[in-house]
Coordinates of N, CA and C in Angstrom, one line a residue:
X1 N 10.2 -4.7 12.6 CA 10.6 -5.2 13.9 C 10.4 -6.7 13.9
X2 N 11.3 -7.3 14.7 CA 11.1 -8.8 14.9 C 11.0 -9.0 16.4
X3 N 10.0 -9.8 16.9 CA 9.9 -10.2 18.2 C 10.3 -11.6 18.4
X4 N 11.2 -12.0 19.1 CA 11.6 -13.3 19.4 C 11.0 -13.8 20.6
X5 N 10.3 -14.9 20.5 CA 9.5 -15.3 21.6 C 9.3 -16.8 21.7
X6 N 8.8 -17.3 22.8 CA 8.4 -18.7 23.0 C 7.0 -18.8 23.5
X7 N 6.2 -19.7 22.9 CA 4.8 -19.7 23.3 C 4.6 -19.8 24.8
X8 N 3.8 -18.8 25.3 CA 3.4 -18.8 26.7 C 4.5 -18.4 27.7
X9 N 5.6 -18.1 27.2 CA 6.7 -17.6 28.1 C 6.6 -16.1 28.4
X10 N 7.5 -15.5 29.1 CA 7.3 -14.1 29.5 C 7.3 -13.2 28.2
X11 N 7.7 -13.7 27.1 CA 7.7 -12.9 25.9 C 6.2 -12.7 25.4
X12 N 5.3 -13.3 26.0 CA 3.9 -13.1 25.7 C 3.4 -11.7 26.1
X13 N 4.1 -11.1 27.1 CA 3.8 -9.8 27.5 C 4.1 -8.8 26.4
X14 N 5.4 -8.6 26.0 CA 5.6 -7.7 24.8 C 4.8 -8.0 23.5
X15 N 4.5 -9.3 23.3 CA 3.7 -9.7 22.3 C 2.3 -9.1 22.4
X16 N 1.6 -9.1 23.5 CA 0.4 -8.5 23.8 C 0.5 -7.0 23.6
X17 N 1.5 -6.4 24.1 CA 1.7 -4.9 23.9 C 1.9 -4.5 22.5
X18 N 2.7 -5.3 21.7 CA 2.8 -5.1 20.3 C 1.5 -5.0 19.6
X19 N 0.6 -5.9 19.9 CA -0.7 -6.0 19.3 C -1.7 -4.9 19.8
X20 N -1.5 -4.6 21.1 CA -2.3 -3.4 21.7 C -1.9 -2.1 21.0
X21 N -0.6 -2.0 20.6 CA -0.2 -0.8 20.0 C -0.5 -0.8 18.4
X22 N -0.9 -1.9 17.9 CA -1.1 -2.0 16.5 C 0.2 -1.9 15.6
X23 N 1.2 -2.4 16.2 CA 2.6 -2.2 15.5 C 2.7 -3.4 14.5
X24 N 3.4 -3.1 13.4 CA 3.7 -4.1 12.4 C 5.0 -4.8 12.9
X25 N 5.0 -6.1 13.0 CA 6.1 -6.8 13.4 C 6.1 -8.2 12.9
X26 N 7.2 -8.9 13.0 CA 7.3 -10.3 12.7 C 7.6 -11.2 13.9
X27 N 6.7 -12.2 14.2 CA 6.9 -13.0 15.3 C 7.9 -14.1 14.9
X28 N 9.0 -14.3 15.7 CA 9.9 -15.4 15.5 C 10.0 -16.3 16.6
X29 N 9.6 -17.5 16.5 CA 9.7 -18.5 17.6 C 11.0 -19.0 17.8
X30 N 11.4 -19.2 19.2 CA 12.7 -19.7 19.5 C 12.6 -20.9 20.3
X31 N 13.4 -22.0 19.9 CA 13.5 -23.2 20.7 C 14.6 -22.9 21.8
X32 N 14.2 -22.7 23.0 CA 15.1 -22.2 24.0 C 16.0 -23.3 24.5
X33 N 15.6 -24.6 24.3 CA 16.4 -25.7 24.7 C 17.6 -25.8 23.8
X34 N 17.4 -25.6 22.5 CA 18.4 -25.6 21.4 C 19.1 -24.3 21.1
X35 N 18.4 -23.3 21.5 CA 18.9 -21.8 21.2 C 18.9 -21.6 19.7
X36 N 17.9 -22.1 19.1 CA 17.7 -21.9 17.6 C 16.3 -21.4 17.3
X37 N 16.3 -20.4 16.3 CA 15.0 -19.8 15.9 C 14.4 -20.8 15.0
X38 N 13.1 -20.5 14.7 CA 12.3 -21.4 13.8 C 12.9 -21.3 12.3
X39 N 13.7 -20.4 12.2 CA 14.4 -20.2 10.8 C 15.7 -20.9 10.7
X40 N 16.1 -21.5 11.9 CA 17.4 -22.1 11.9 C 18.6 -21.3 12.3
X41 N 18.3 -20.0 12.8 CA 19.4 -19.1 13.2 C 19.9 -19.5 14.6
X42 N 21.1 -19.2 14.8 CA 21.7 -19.4 16.1 C 21.2 -18.3 17.0
X43 N 20.4 -18.6 18.0 CA 19.8 -17.5 18.9 C 20.8 -16.8 19.7
X44 N 21.9 -17.5 20.0 CA 22.9 -16.8 20.8 C 23.5 -15.6 20.1
X45 N 23.5 -15.6 18.8 CA 24.0 -14.6 18.0 C 23.0 -13.3 18.0
X46 N 21.8 -13.6 18.3 CA 20.8 -12.5 18.3 C 20.7 -11.9 19.7
X47 N 20.6 -12.9 20.7 CA 20.6 -12.4 22.1 C 21.6 -13.2 22.9
X48 N 22.7 -12.7 23.2 CA 23.8 -13.4 23.9 C 23.3 -13.9 25.3
X49 N 22.2 -13.4 25.8 CA 21.6 -13.9 27.1 C 20.9 -15.2 26.9
X50 N 20.5 -15.5 25.7 CA 19.9 -16.7 25.4 C 18.5 -16.9 25.8
X51 N 17.9 -15.8 26.2 CA 16.5 -15.9 26.7 C 15.6 -15.0 25.8
X52 N 14.2 -15.3 26.0 CA 13.3 -14.4 25.3 C 12.7 -13.5 26.4
X53 N 12.1 -12.3 26.0 CA 12.0 -11.9 24.6 C 13.3 -11.1 24.2
X54 N 13.3 -10.9 22.9 CA 14.3 -10.0 22.3 C 13.5 -9.3 21.1
X55 N 13.8 -8.0 21.1 CA 13.1 -7.1 20.0 C 14.3 -6.6 19.1
X56 N 14.2 -7.0 17.8 CA 15.2 -6.6 16.9 C 14.6 -5.4 16.0
X57 N 15.2 -4.3 16.0 CA 14.6 -3.1 15.3 C 15.1 -3.2 13.8
X58 N 14.6 -2.3 13.0 CA 14.9 -2.3 11.6 C 16.3 -2.1 11.3
X59 N 17.0 -1.4 12.2 CA 18.4 -1.1 11.9 C 19.3 -2.2 12.5
X60 N 18.7 -3.3 13.0 CA 19.5 -4.4 13.5 C 19.7 -4.3 15.0
X61 N 19.4 -3.2 15.6 CA 19.6 -3.0 17.1 C 18.7 -4.0 17.8
X62 N 19.2 -4.6 18.9 CA 18.4 -5.6 19.7 C 18.2 -5.0 21.1
X63 N 16.9 -5.1 21.5 CA 16.6 -4.7 22.9 C 16.1 -6.0 23.6
X64 N 16.6 -6.2 24.8 CA 16.2 -7.4 25.6 C 15.6 -7.0 26.9
X65 N 15.1 -7.9 27.6 CA 14.4 -7.7 28.8 C 12.9 -7.2 28.6
X66 N 11.9 -8.0 29.0 CA 10.6 -7.7 28.7 C 10.2 -6.3 29.4
X67 N 10.6 -6.0 30.5 CA 10.2 -4.8 31.2 C 10.7 -3.6 30.4
X68 N 11.9 -3.6 29.7 CA 12.4 -2.5 28.9 C 11.7 -2.5 27.6
X69 N 11.4 -3.7 27.0 CA 10.8 -3.8 25.7 C 9.3 -3.1 25.8
X70 N 8.6 -3.5 26.8 CA 7.1 -3.0 26.8 C 7.1 -1.5 26.9
X71 N 8.1 -0.9 27.7 CA 8.1 0.6 27.9 C 8.5 1.2 26.5
X72 N 9.5 0.6 25.8 CA 9.8 1.1 24.5 C 8.6 1.1 23.6
X73 N 8.0 -0.1 23.5 CA 6.8 -0.2 22.6 C 5.7 0.8 22.9
X74 N 5.4 1.0 24.2 CA 4.4 1.9 24.6 C 4.7 3.3 24.2
X75 N 5.9 3.7 24.3 CA 6.4 5.0 24.0 C 6.3 5.3 22.5
X76 N 6.3 4.2 21.7 CA 6.2 4.4 20.2 C 4.8 4.8 19.8
X77 N 3.9 4.4 20.7 CA 2.4 4.6 20.4 C 1.8 5.3 21.6
X78 N 2.1 6.5 22.0 CA 1.5 7.2 23.2 C 0.1 7.3 23.1
X79 N -0.5 7.3 21.9 CA -2.0 7.5 21.8 C -2.7 6.3 22.3
X80 N -2.0 5.2 22.4 CA -2.7 3.9 23.0 C -2.8 4.0 24.5
X81 N -2.1 4.9 25.2 CA -2.1 5.1 26.6 C -1.8 3.9 27.5
X82 N -0.8 3.1 27.0 CA -0.4 1.9 27.8 C 0.6 2.2 28.8
X83 N 1.2 3.5 28.7 CA 2.2 4.0 29.7 C 2.0 5.5 29.7
X84 N 1.9 6.0 30.9 CA 1.8 7.4 31.0 C 3.0 8.3 30.6
X85 N 2.8 9.5 30.3 CA 4.0 10.2 29.8 C 5.1 10.4 30.9
X86 N 6.3 10.7 30.4 CA 7.5 11.0 31.3 C 7.1 12.2 32.2
X87 N 7.4 12.1 33.5 CA 7.1 13.1 34.4 C 5.9 12.9 35.1
X88 N 5.0 12.0 34.7 CA 3.7 11.7 35.3 C 4.0 10.7 36.4
X89 N 3.5 10.9 37.6 CA 3.6 9.9 38.6 C 3.0 8.5 38.3
X90 N 1.9 8.7 37.5 CA 1.3 7.4 37.0 C 2.2 6.5 36.3
X91 N 3.2 7.1 35.5 CA 4.1 6.4 34.8 C 5.0 5.6 35.8
X92 N 5.4 6.2 36.8 CA 6.4 5.6 37.7 C 5.7 4.6 38.6
X93 N 4.4 4.7 38.8 CA 3.7 3.7 39.5 C 3.5 2.4 38.6
X94 N 3.4 2.7 37.3 CA 3.3 1.6 36.4 C 4.7 0.8 36.4
X95 N 5.7 1.6 36.3 CA 7.1 1.0 36.4 C 7.3 0.2 37.7
X96 N 6.7 0.7 38.7 CA 6.7 0.1 40.1 C 6.1 -1.2 40.0
X97 N 4.9 -1.3 39.3 CA 4.2 -2.6 39.2 C 5.1 -3.5 38.2
X98 N 5.6 -3.0 37.2 CA 6.5 -3.9 36.3 C 7.6 -4.5 37.1
X99 N 8.2 -3.7 38.0 CA 9.4 -4.2 38.8 C 8.9 -5.2 39.8
X100 N 7.8 -5.0 40.4 CA 7.2 -6.0 41.3 C 6.9 -7.3 40.6
X101 N 6.3 -7.3 39.5 CA 5.9 -8.5 38.8 C 7.1 -9.2 38.4
X102 N 8.2 -8.5 37.9 CA 9.4 -9.1 37.5 C 10.2 -9.7 38.7
X103 N 10.4 -9.0 39.7 CA 11.3 -9.5 40.8 C 10.5 -10.4 41.8
X104 N 9.3 -10.1 42.1 CA 8.6 -10.8 43.2 C 7.7 -11.9 42.7
X105 N 7.1 -11.8 41.5 CA 6.2 -12.8 40.9 C 7.0 -13.7 39.9
X106 N 7.5 -13.1 38.8 CA 8.1 -13.9 37.8 C 9.2 -14.8 38.3
X107 N 10.1 -14.2 39.0 CA 11.3 -14.9 39.5 C 11.0 -16.0 40.6
X108 N 9.9 -15.7 41.2 CA 9.5 -16.7 42.3 C 8.9 -18.0 41.7
X109 N 8.7 -18.0 40.4 CA 8.2 -19.2 39.8 C 9.4 -20.2 39.4
X110 N 10.6 -19.6 39.4 CA 11.8 -20.5 39.1 C 11.8 -21.9 39.6
X111 N 11.6 -22.1 40.9 CA 11.7 -23.5 41.5 C 10.6 -24.4 40.8
X112 N 9.4 -23.8 40.4 CA 8.4 -24.6 39.9 C 8.6 -25.0 38.4
X113 N 9.5 -24.3 37.7 CA 9.9 -24.7 36.4 C 11.2 -25.4 36.2
X114 N 11.9 -25.5 37.3 CA 13.3 -26.2 37.2 C 13.1 -27.7 37.5
X115 N 13.6 -28.5 36.6 CA 13.4 -30.0 36.9 C 14.2 -30.5 38.1
X116 N 15.2 -29.8 38.5 CA 16.0 -30.2 39.6 C 15.6 -29.7 41.0
X117 N 14.5 -29.0 41.0 CA 14.0 -28.4 42.3 C 13.4 -29.5 43.1
X118 N 13.7 -29.4 44.5 CA 13.2 -30.4 45.4 C 11.7 -30.1 45.7
X119 N 11.0 -31.0 46.3 CA 9.6 -30.9 46.6 C 9.5 -29.7 47.6
X120 N 10.5 -29.7 48.5 CA 10.4 -28.7 49.5 C 10.6 -27.2 48.9
X121 N 11.4 -27.1 47.9 CA 11.6 -25.8 47.3 C 10.3 -25.4 46.5
X122 N 9.7 -26.5 45.9 CA 8.5 -26.2 45.1 C 7.3 -25.7 46.1
X123 N 7.3 -26.4 47.2 CA 6.2 -26.1 48.2 C 6.4 -24.7 48.7
X124 N 7.6 -24.4 49.0 CA 7.9 -23.0 49.5 C 7.6 -22.0 48.5
X125 N 7.9 -22.3 47.2 CA 7.6 -21.3 46.1 C 6.1 -21.1 46.0
X126 N 5.3 -22.2 46.1 CA 3.9 -22.1 46.0 C 3.3 -21.2 47.1
X127 N 3.8 -21.5 48.3 CA 3.2 -20.7 49.5 C 3.6 -19.2 49.3
X128 N 4.8 -18.9 48.8 CA 5.2 -17.6 48.6 C 4.4 -16.9 47.5
X129 N 4.3 -17.5 46.4 CA 3.5 -17.0 45.3 C 2.0 -16.8 45.6
X130 N 1.4 -17.7 46.4 CA 0.0 -17.5 46.8 C -0.1 -16.3 47.6
X131 N 0.8 -16.0 48.5 CA 0.8 -14.8 49.3 C 0.9 -13.5 48.4
X132 N 1.8 -13.6 47.5 CA 2.0 -12.4 46.6 C 0.9 -12.1 45.7
X133 N 0.2 -13.2 45.2 CA -1.0 -13.0 44.4 C -2.1 -12.4 45.2
X134 N -2.1 -12.7 46.4 CA -3.3 -12.2 47.3 C -3.0 -10.7 47.5
X135 N -1.7 -10.3 47.6 CA -1.4 -8.8 47.6 C -1.9 -8.1 46.3
X136 N -1.6 -8.8 45.2 CA -2.0 -8.2 43.9 C -3.6 -8.1 43.8
X137 N -4.2 -9.2 44.4 CA -5.7 -9.3 44.4 C -6.3 -8.0 45.2
X138 N -5.6 -7.8 46.3 CA -6.0 -6.7 47.2 C -5.9 -5.4 46.5
X139 N -4.8 -5.2 45.7 CA -4.6 -4.0 44.9 C -5.6 -3.8 43.8
X140 N -6.3 -4.9 43.4 CA -7.3 -4.8 42.3 C -8.6 -4.6 42.8
X141 N -8.8 -4.6 44.1 CA -10.2 -4.4 44.6 C -10.7 -3.1 44.2
X142 N -11.9 -3.0 43.6 CA -12.5 -1.8 43.2 C -11.7 -1.1 42.1
X143 N -11.0 -1.9 41.3 CA -10.3 -1.4 40.1 C -10.5 -2.2 38.9
X144 N -10.6 -1.6 37.8 CA -10.7 -2.3 36.5 C -9.4 -2.9 36.1
X145 N -8.3 -2.0 36.2 CA -6.9 -2.4 35.8 C -6.0 -2.0 36.9
X146 N -4.8 -2.5 36.8 CA -3.7 -2.2 37.9 C -3.7 -0.7 38.1
X147 N -3.7 0.1 37.0 CA -3.5 1.5 37.1 C -4.9 2.2 37.2
X148 N -6.0 1.5 37.4 CA -7.3 2.2 37.5 C -8.2 1.9 36.3
X149 N -8.3 3.0 35.6 CA -9.3 3.0 34.4 C -8.7 2.6 33.1
X150 N -7.3 2.5 33.0 CA -6.6 2.2 31.7 C -5.8 0.9 31.8
X151 N -6.0 0.0 30.8 CA -5.1 -1.1 30.6 C -3.8 -0.6 30.3
X152 N -2.7 -1.2 31.0 CA -1.4 -0.8 30.8 C -0.4 -1.9 30.5
X153 N 0.8 -1.6 30.3 CA 1.9 -2.6 30.0 C 2.0 -3.5 31.3
X154 N 1.7 -2.9 32.5 CA 1.8 -3.7 33.7 C 0.7 -4.8 33.7
X155 N -0.4 -4.5 33.2 CA -1.5 -5.6 33.1 C -1.1 -6.7 32.2
X156 N -0.4 -6.3 31.0 CA 0.0 -7.4 30.0 C 1.0 -8.3 30.8
X157 N 1.9 -7.8 31.6 CA 2.9 -8.6 32.2 C 2.2 -9.5 33.3
X158 N 1.4 -8.9 34.1 CA 0.7 -9.6 35.2 C -0.2 -10.7 34.6
X159 N -0.7 -10.5 33.4 CA -1.6 -11.5 32.8 C -0.7 -12.8 32.5
X160 N 0.5 -12.6 32.0 CA 1.4 -13.7 31.7 C 1.7 -14.6 33.0
X161 N 2.1 -14.0 34.0 CA 2.4 -14.8 35.2 C 1.2 -15.3 35.9
X162 N 0.1 -14.7 35.7 CA -1.2 -15.2 36.3 C -1.6 -16.4 35.5
X163 N -1.3 -16.4 34.2 CA -1.6 -17.7 33.4 C -0.8 -18.8 33.9
X164 N 0.5 -18.5 34.3 CA 1.4 -19.6 34.8 C 0.8 -20.1 36.1
X165 N 0.3 -19.2 36.9 CA -0.2 -19.7 38.3 C -1.4 -20.5 38.1
X166 N -2.3 -20.2 37.1 CA -3.4 -21.0 36.8 C -3.0 -22.4 36.3
X167 N -2.1 -22.4 35.4 CA -1.5 -23.6 34.7 C -0.9 -24.6 35.8
X168 N -0.3 -24.0 36.7 CA 0.3 -24.8 37.9 C -0.6 -25.1 39.0
X169 N -1.8 -24.6 38.9 CA -2.9 -24.8 39.8 C -2.6 -24.2 41.2
X170 N -2.1 -23.1 41.3 CA -1.9 -22.4 42.6 C -3.3 -22.1 43.1
X171 N -3.4 -22.2 44.4 CA -4.7 -21.9 45.0 C -5.0 -20.4 45.1
X172 N -5.7 -19.9 44.1 CA -6.1 -18.5 44.0 C -7.5 -18.3 44.3
X173 N -8.2 -19.3 44.8 CA -9.6 -19.3 45.0 C -10.1 -18.0 45.8
X174 N -9.2 -17.5 46.7 CA -9.6 -16.3 47.5 C -9.5 -15.0 46.7
X175 N -8.8 -15.1 45.5 CA -8.5 -13.9 44.8 C -9.5 -13.6 43.8
X176 N -10.7 -13.2 44.2 CA -11.8 -12.9 43.3 C -11.6 -11.7 42.5
X177 N -10.9 -10.7 43.0 CA -10.7 -9.5 42.1 C -9.7 -9.8 41.0
X178 N -8.7 -10.6 41.3 CA -7.8 -11.1 40.3 C -8.4 -11.9 39.2
X179 N -9.4 -12.7 39.7 CA -10.1 -13.6 38.7 C -11.0 -12.7 37.7
X180 N -11.6 -11.8 38.3 CA -12.5 -10.9 37.4 C -11.6 -10.1 36.5
X181 N -10.4 -9.6 37.0 CA -9.5 -8.8 36.2 C -8.9 -9.8 35.1
X182 N -8.6 -11.0 35.4 CA -8.0 -12.0 34.4 C -9.1 -12.2 33.2
X183 N -10.3 -12.3 33.6 CA -11.3 -12.5 32.5 C -11.4 -11.3 31.6
X184 N -11.2 -10.1 32.2 CA -11.3 -8.8 31.4 C -10.1 -8.8 30.4
X185 N -8.9 -9.2 31.0 CA -7.7 -9.1 30.0 C -7.9 -10.1 28.9
X186 N -8.3 -11.4 29.2 CA -8.5 -12.4 28.3 C -9.4 -12.0 27.2
X187 N -10.4 -11.3 27.5 CA -11.4 -10.8 26.5 C -10.9 -9.8 25.5
X188 N -9.8 -9.1 25.8 CA -9.3 -8.0 24.9 C -8.9 -8.7 23.5
X189 N -9.2 -8.0 22.5 CA -9.0 -8.5 21.1 C -7.4 -8.7 20.9
X190 N -6.6 -7.8 21.4 CA -5.2 -7.9 21.3 C -4.6 -9.1 22.0
X191 N -5.2 -9.4 23.1 CA -4.7 -10.6 23.9 C -5.2 -11.8 23.2
X192 N -6.3 -11.9 22.7 CA -6.9 -13.1 21.9 C -6.0 -13.2 20.7
X193 N -5.6 -12.2 20.0 CA -4.8 -12.4 18.8 C -3.4 -13.0 19.1
X194 N -2.9 -12.5 20.3 CA -1.5 -12.9 20.7 C -1.6 -14.4 21.1
X195 N -2.6 -14.8 21.8 CA -2.8 -16.2 22.3 C -2.9 -17.1 21.0
X196 N -3.7 -16.6 20.1 CA -3.9 -17.4 18.8 C -2.6 -17.6 18.1
X197 N -1.8 -16.5 17.9 CA -0.6 -16.5 17.2 C 0.4 -17.5 17.8
X198 N 0.3 -17.6 19.2 CA 1.2 -18.5 19.9 C 0.7 -19.9 20.1
X199 N -0.5 -20.1 19.5 CA -1.1 -21.4 19.7 C -1.4 -21.8 21.0
X200 N -2.0 -20.9 21.8 CA -2.3 -21.0 23.2 C -3.8 -21.2 23.4
X201 N -4.6 -21.3 22.5 CA -6.0 -21.5 22.7 C -6.3 -23.0 22.7

Protein backbone atom coordinates (compact mmCIF):
# COMPACT_ATOMS: atom_id res chain seq x y z
CA UNK A 1 0.00 0.00 0.00
CA UNK A 2 1.04 3.58 -0.62
CA UNK A 3 -0.07 6.47 1.56
CA UNK A 4 0.12 9.85 -0.15
CA UNK A 5 0.57 12.61 2.38
CA UNK A 6 1.95 16.02 3.24
CA UNK A 7 3.84 16.63 6.46
CA UNK A 8 1.53 17.77 9.25
CA UNK A 9 -1.57 17.86 7.05
CA UNK A 10 -4.74 15.87 7.77
CA UNK A 11 -3.01 12.88 6.15
CA UNK A 12 -1.09 12.53 9.43
CA UNK A 13 -4.24 10.89 10.84
CA UNK A 14 -4.23 7.80 8.56
CA UNK A 15 -0.43 7.79 8.82
CA UNK A 16 -0.74 7.34 12.59
CA UNK A 17 -3.43 4.68 12.13
CA UNK A 18 -1.20 2.82 9.63
CA UNK A 19 1.54 2.63 12.24
CA UNK A 20 -0.87 1.78 15.07
CA UNK A 21 -2.04 -1.15 12.91
CA UNK A 22 1.50 -2.26 12.15
CA UNK A 23 0.77 -2.27 8.42
CA UNK A 24 3.45 -2.41 5.75
CA UNK A 25 3.19 0.65 3.52
CA UNK A 26 5.14 3.19 1.52
CA UNK A 27 4.89 6.84 2.48
CA UNK A 28 4.79 9.10 -0.58
CA UNK A 29 5.06 12.83 0.06
CA UNK A 30 3.09 15.22 -2.13
CA UNK A 31 3.78 18.84 -3.05
CA UNK A 32 0.20 20.09 -2.89
CA UNK A 33 1.05 23.45 -4.47
CA UNK A 34 2.49 21.79 -7.59
CA UNK A 35 0.37 18.60 -7.36
CA UNK A 36 3.47 16.48 -7.86
CA UNK A 37 4.67 13.55 -5.75
CA UNK A 38 8.23 13.33 -4.46
CA UNK A 39 8.83 10.85 -7.29
CA UNK A 40 7.77 13.39 -9.88
CA UNK A 41 4.38 11.82 -10.65
CA UNK A 42 1.37 13.96 -11.53
CA UNK A 43 -0.74 13.76 -8.38
CA UNK A 44 -3.92 14.65 -10.27
CA UNK A 45 -3.59 11.26 -11.98
CA UNK A 46 -3.56 9.52 -8.61
CA UNK A 47 -6.23 11.56 -6.85
CA UNK A 48 -8.39 13.76 -9.12
CA UNK A 49 -9.43 15.71 -5.99
CA UNK A 50 -5.84 16.91 -5.71
CA UNK A 51 -5.82 16.60 -1.92
CA UNK A 52 -4.23 14.32 0.66
CA UNK A 53 -4.59 11.73 1.97
CA UNK A 54 -4.94 9.08 -0.69
CA UNK A 55 -4.38 5.38 -0.13
CA UNK A 56 -3.36 3.27 -3.10
CA UNK A 57 -3.93 -0.46 -2.63
CA UNK A 58 -1.79 -3.20 -4.17
CA UNK A 59 -4.27 -3.68 -7.02
CA UNK A 60 -4.07 0.02 -7.92
CA UNK A 61 -7.41 0.97 -6.34
CA UNK A 62 -7.31 4.40 -4.69
CA UNK A 63 -9.28 5.34 -1.58
CA UNK A 64 -9.51 9.01 -0.60
CA UNK A 65 -10.89 11.01 2.35
CA UNK A 66 -9.21 10.49 5.70
CA UNK A 67 -12.39 9.48 7.52
CA UNK A 68 -12.94 6.63 5.05
CA UNK A 69 -9.29 5.59 4.99
CA UNK A 70 -8.90 5.26 8.78
CA UNK A 71 -12.01 3.06 9.00
CA UNK A 72 -10.72 0.85 6.20
CA UNK A 73 -7.32 0.50 7.87
CA UNK A 74 -8.79 -0.23 11.29
CA UNK A 75 -10.96 -2.97 9.80
CA UNK A 76 -7.86 -4.59 8.27
CA UNK A 77 -6.49 -5.11 11.78
CA UNK A 78 -9.45 -5.63 14.13
CA UNK A 79 -7.12 -7.06 16.79
CA UNK A 80 -5.72 -3.54 17.30
CA UNK A 81 -9.16 -2.36 18.52
CA UNK A 82 -8.97 1.05 16.82
CA UNK A 83 -12.60 0.76 15.72
CA UNK A 84 -15.31 -1.37 17.30
CA UNK A 85 -17.00 -4.12 15.22
CA UNK A 86 -19.92 -3.50 12.85
CA UNK A 87 -23.17 -3.53 14.81
CA UNK A 88 -21.56 -2.19 17.98
CA UNK A 89 -22.91 1.17 19.12
CA UNK A 90 -19.35 2.07 20.13
CA UNK A 91 -18.39 1.90 16.44
CA UNK A 92 -21.05 4.43 15.49
CA UNK A 93 -20.09 6.73 18.35
CA UNK A 94 -16.55 6.61 16.97
CA UNK A 95 -17.85 7.50 13.50
CA UNK A 96 -19.88 10.25 15.14
CA UNK A 97 -16.63 11.72 16.50
CA UNK A 98 -14.91 11.35 13.12
CA UNK A 99 -17.78 13.27 11.52
CA UNK A 100 -17.63 16.01 14.15
CA UNK A 101 -13.87 16.43 13.83
CA UNK A 102 -14.16 16.55 10.03
CA UNK A 103 -17.06 18.99 9.71
CA UNK A 104 -16.85 21.10 12.86
CA UNK A 105 -13.12 21.25 13.62
CA UNK A 106 -11.11 20.47 10.48
CA UNK A 107 -13.17 22.63 8.13
CA UNK A 108 -13.35 25.48 10.62
CA UNK A 109 -9.59 25.97 10.22
CA UNK A 110 -9.98 26.95 6.54
CA UNK A 111 -9.97 30.76 7.07
CA UNK A 112 -6.79 30.45 9.14
CA UNK A 113 -4.95 28.62 6.36
CA UNK A 114 -6.15 30.67 3.40
CA UNK A 115 -3.90 33.61 2.46
CA UNK A 116 -6.85 35.66 1.20
CA UNK A 117 -8.87 35.48 4.45
CA UNK A 118 -9.66 38.81 6.08
CA UNK A 119 -8.70 39.52 9.69
CA UNK A 120 -12.38 39.47 10.57
CA UNK A 121 -12.77 35.99 9.08
CA UNK A 122 -9.71 34.77 10.95
CA UNK A 123 -10.93 36.24 14.22
CA UNK A 124 -14.34 34.63 13.78
CA UNK A 125 -12.71 31.27 13.02
CA UNK A 126 -10.55 31.48 16.16
CA UNK A 127 -13.55 32.24 18.36
CA UNK A 128 -15.55 29.40 16.82
CA UNK A 129 -12.72 26.89 17.10
CA UNK A 130 -11.98 27.80 20.71
CA UNK A 131 -15.61 27.10 21.62
CA UNK A 132 -15.60 23.79 19.76
CA UNK A 133 -12.37 22.65 21.42
CA UNK A 134 -13.90 23.47 24.80
CA UNK A 135 -16.74 21.10 23.89
CA UNK A 136 -14.17 18.39 23.13
CA UNK A 137 -12.36 19.16 26.38
CA UNK A 138 -15.59 18.65 28.31
CA UNK A 139 -16.11 15.31 26.54
CA UNK A 140 -12.63 14.20 27.63
CA UNK A 141 -13.22 14.92 31.32
CA UNK A 142 -12.60 11.72 33.31
CA UNK A 143 -11.71 9.85 30.11
CA UNK A 144 -8.38 8.53 28.89
CA UNK A 145 -9.46 8.58 25.22
CA UNK A 146 -12.44 9.85 23.25
CA UNK A 147 -14.08 6.42 23.41
CA UNK A 148 -13.06 5.79 26.99
CA UNK A 149 -10.46 3.11 27.65
CA UNK A 150 -9.23 2.49 24.11
CA UNK A 151 -7.30 4.72 21.70
CA UNK A 152 -9.30 4.88 18.46
CA UNK A 153 -9.16 6.26 14.94
CA UNK A 154 -11.05 9.29 16.27
CA UNK A 155 -8.19 10.10 18.65
CA UNK A 156 -5.73 10.00 15.73
CA UNK A 157 -7.79 12.55 13.78
CA UNK A 158 -8.42 14.79 16.78
CA UNK A 159 -4.67 14.78 17.48
CA UNK A 160 -3.92 16.27 14.06
CA UNK A 161 -6.36 19.18 14.34
CA UNK A 162 -5.27 19.82 17.93
CA UNK A 163 -1.68 20.11 16.66
CA UNK A 164 -2.92 22.77 14.25
CA UNK A 165 -4.67 24.62 17.07
CA UNK A 166 -1.48 24.66 19.12
CA UNK A 167 0.63 25.76 16.13
CA UNK A 168 -1.79 28.65 15.51
CA UNK A 169 -1.74 29.51 19.21
CA UNK A 170 -5.45 29.19 19.83
CA UNK A 171 -6.24 29.94 23.46
CA UNK A 172 -6.82 26.44 24.83
CA UNK A 173 -5.55 27.28 28.32
CA UNK A 174 -8.89 26.31 29.85
CA UNK A 175 -8.83 22.91 28.13
CA UNK A 176 -6.89 20.96 30.76
CA UNK A 177 -8.41 17.57 29.88
CA UNK A 178 -7.54 18.12 26.22
CA UNK A 179 -3.97 19.04 27.20
CA UNK A 180 -3.53 15.83 29.22
CA UNK A 181 -5.05 13.78 26.41
CA UNK A 182 -2.70 15.45 23.88
CA UNK A 183 0.32 14.45 25.95
CA UNK A 184 -0.88 10.84 26.11
CA UNK A 185 -1.34 10.67 22.33
CA UNK A 186 2.04 12.28 21.66
CA UNK A 187 3.75 9.66 23.83
CA UNK A 188 2.40 6.71 21.81
CA UNK A 189 5.19 4.94 19.85
CA UNK A 190 3.16 4.89 16.62
CA UNK A 191 2.55 8.63 16.88
CA UNK A 192 6.22 9.31 17.54
CA UNK A 193 7.15 7.16 14.53
CA UNK A 194 4.71 9.05 12.26
CA UNK A 195 5.96 12.44 13.45
CA UNK A 196 9.55 11.38 12.85
CA UNK A 197 8.75 10.02 9.37
CA UNK A 198 7.10 13.34 8.46
CA UNK A 199 9.96 15.41 9.89
CA UNK A 200 7.73 17.00 12.51
CA UNK A 201 10.02 16.71 15.55
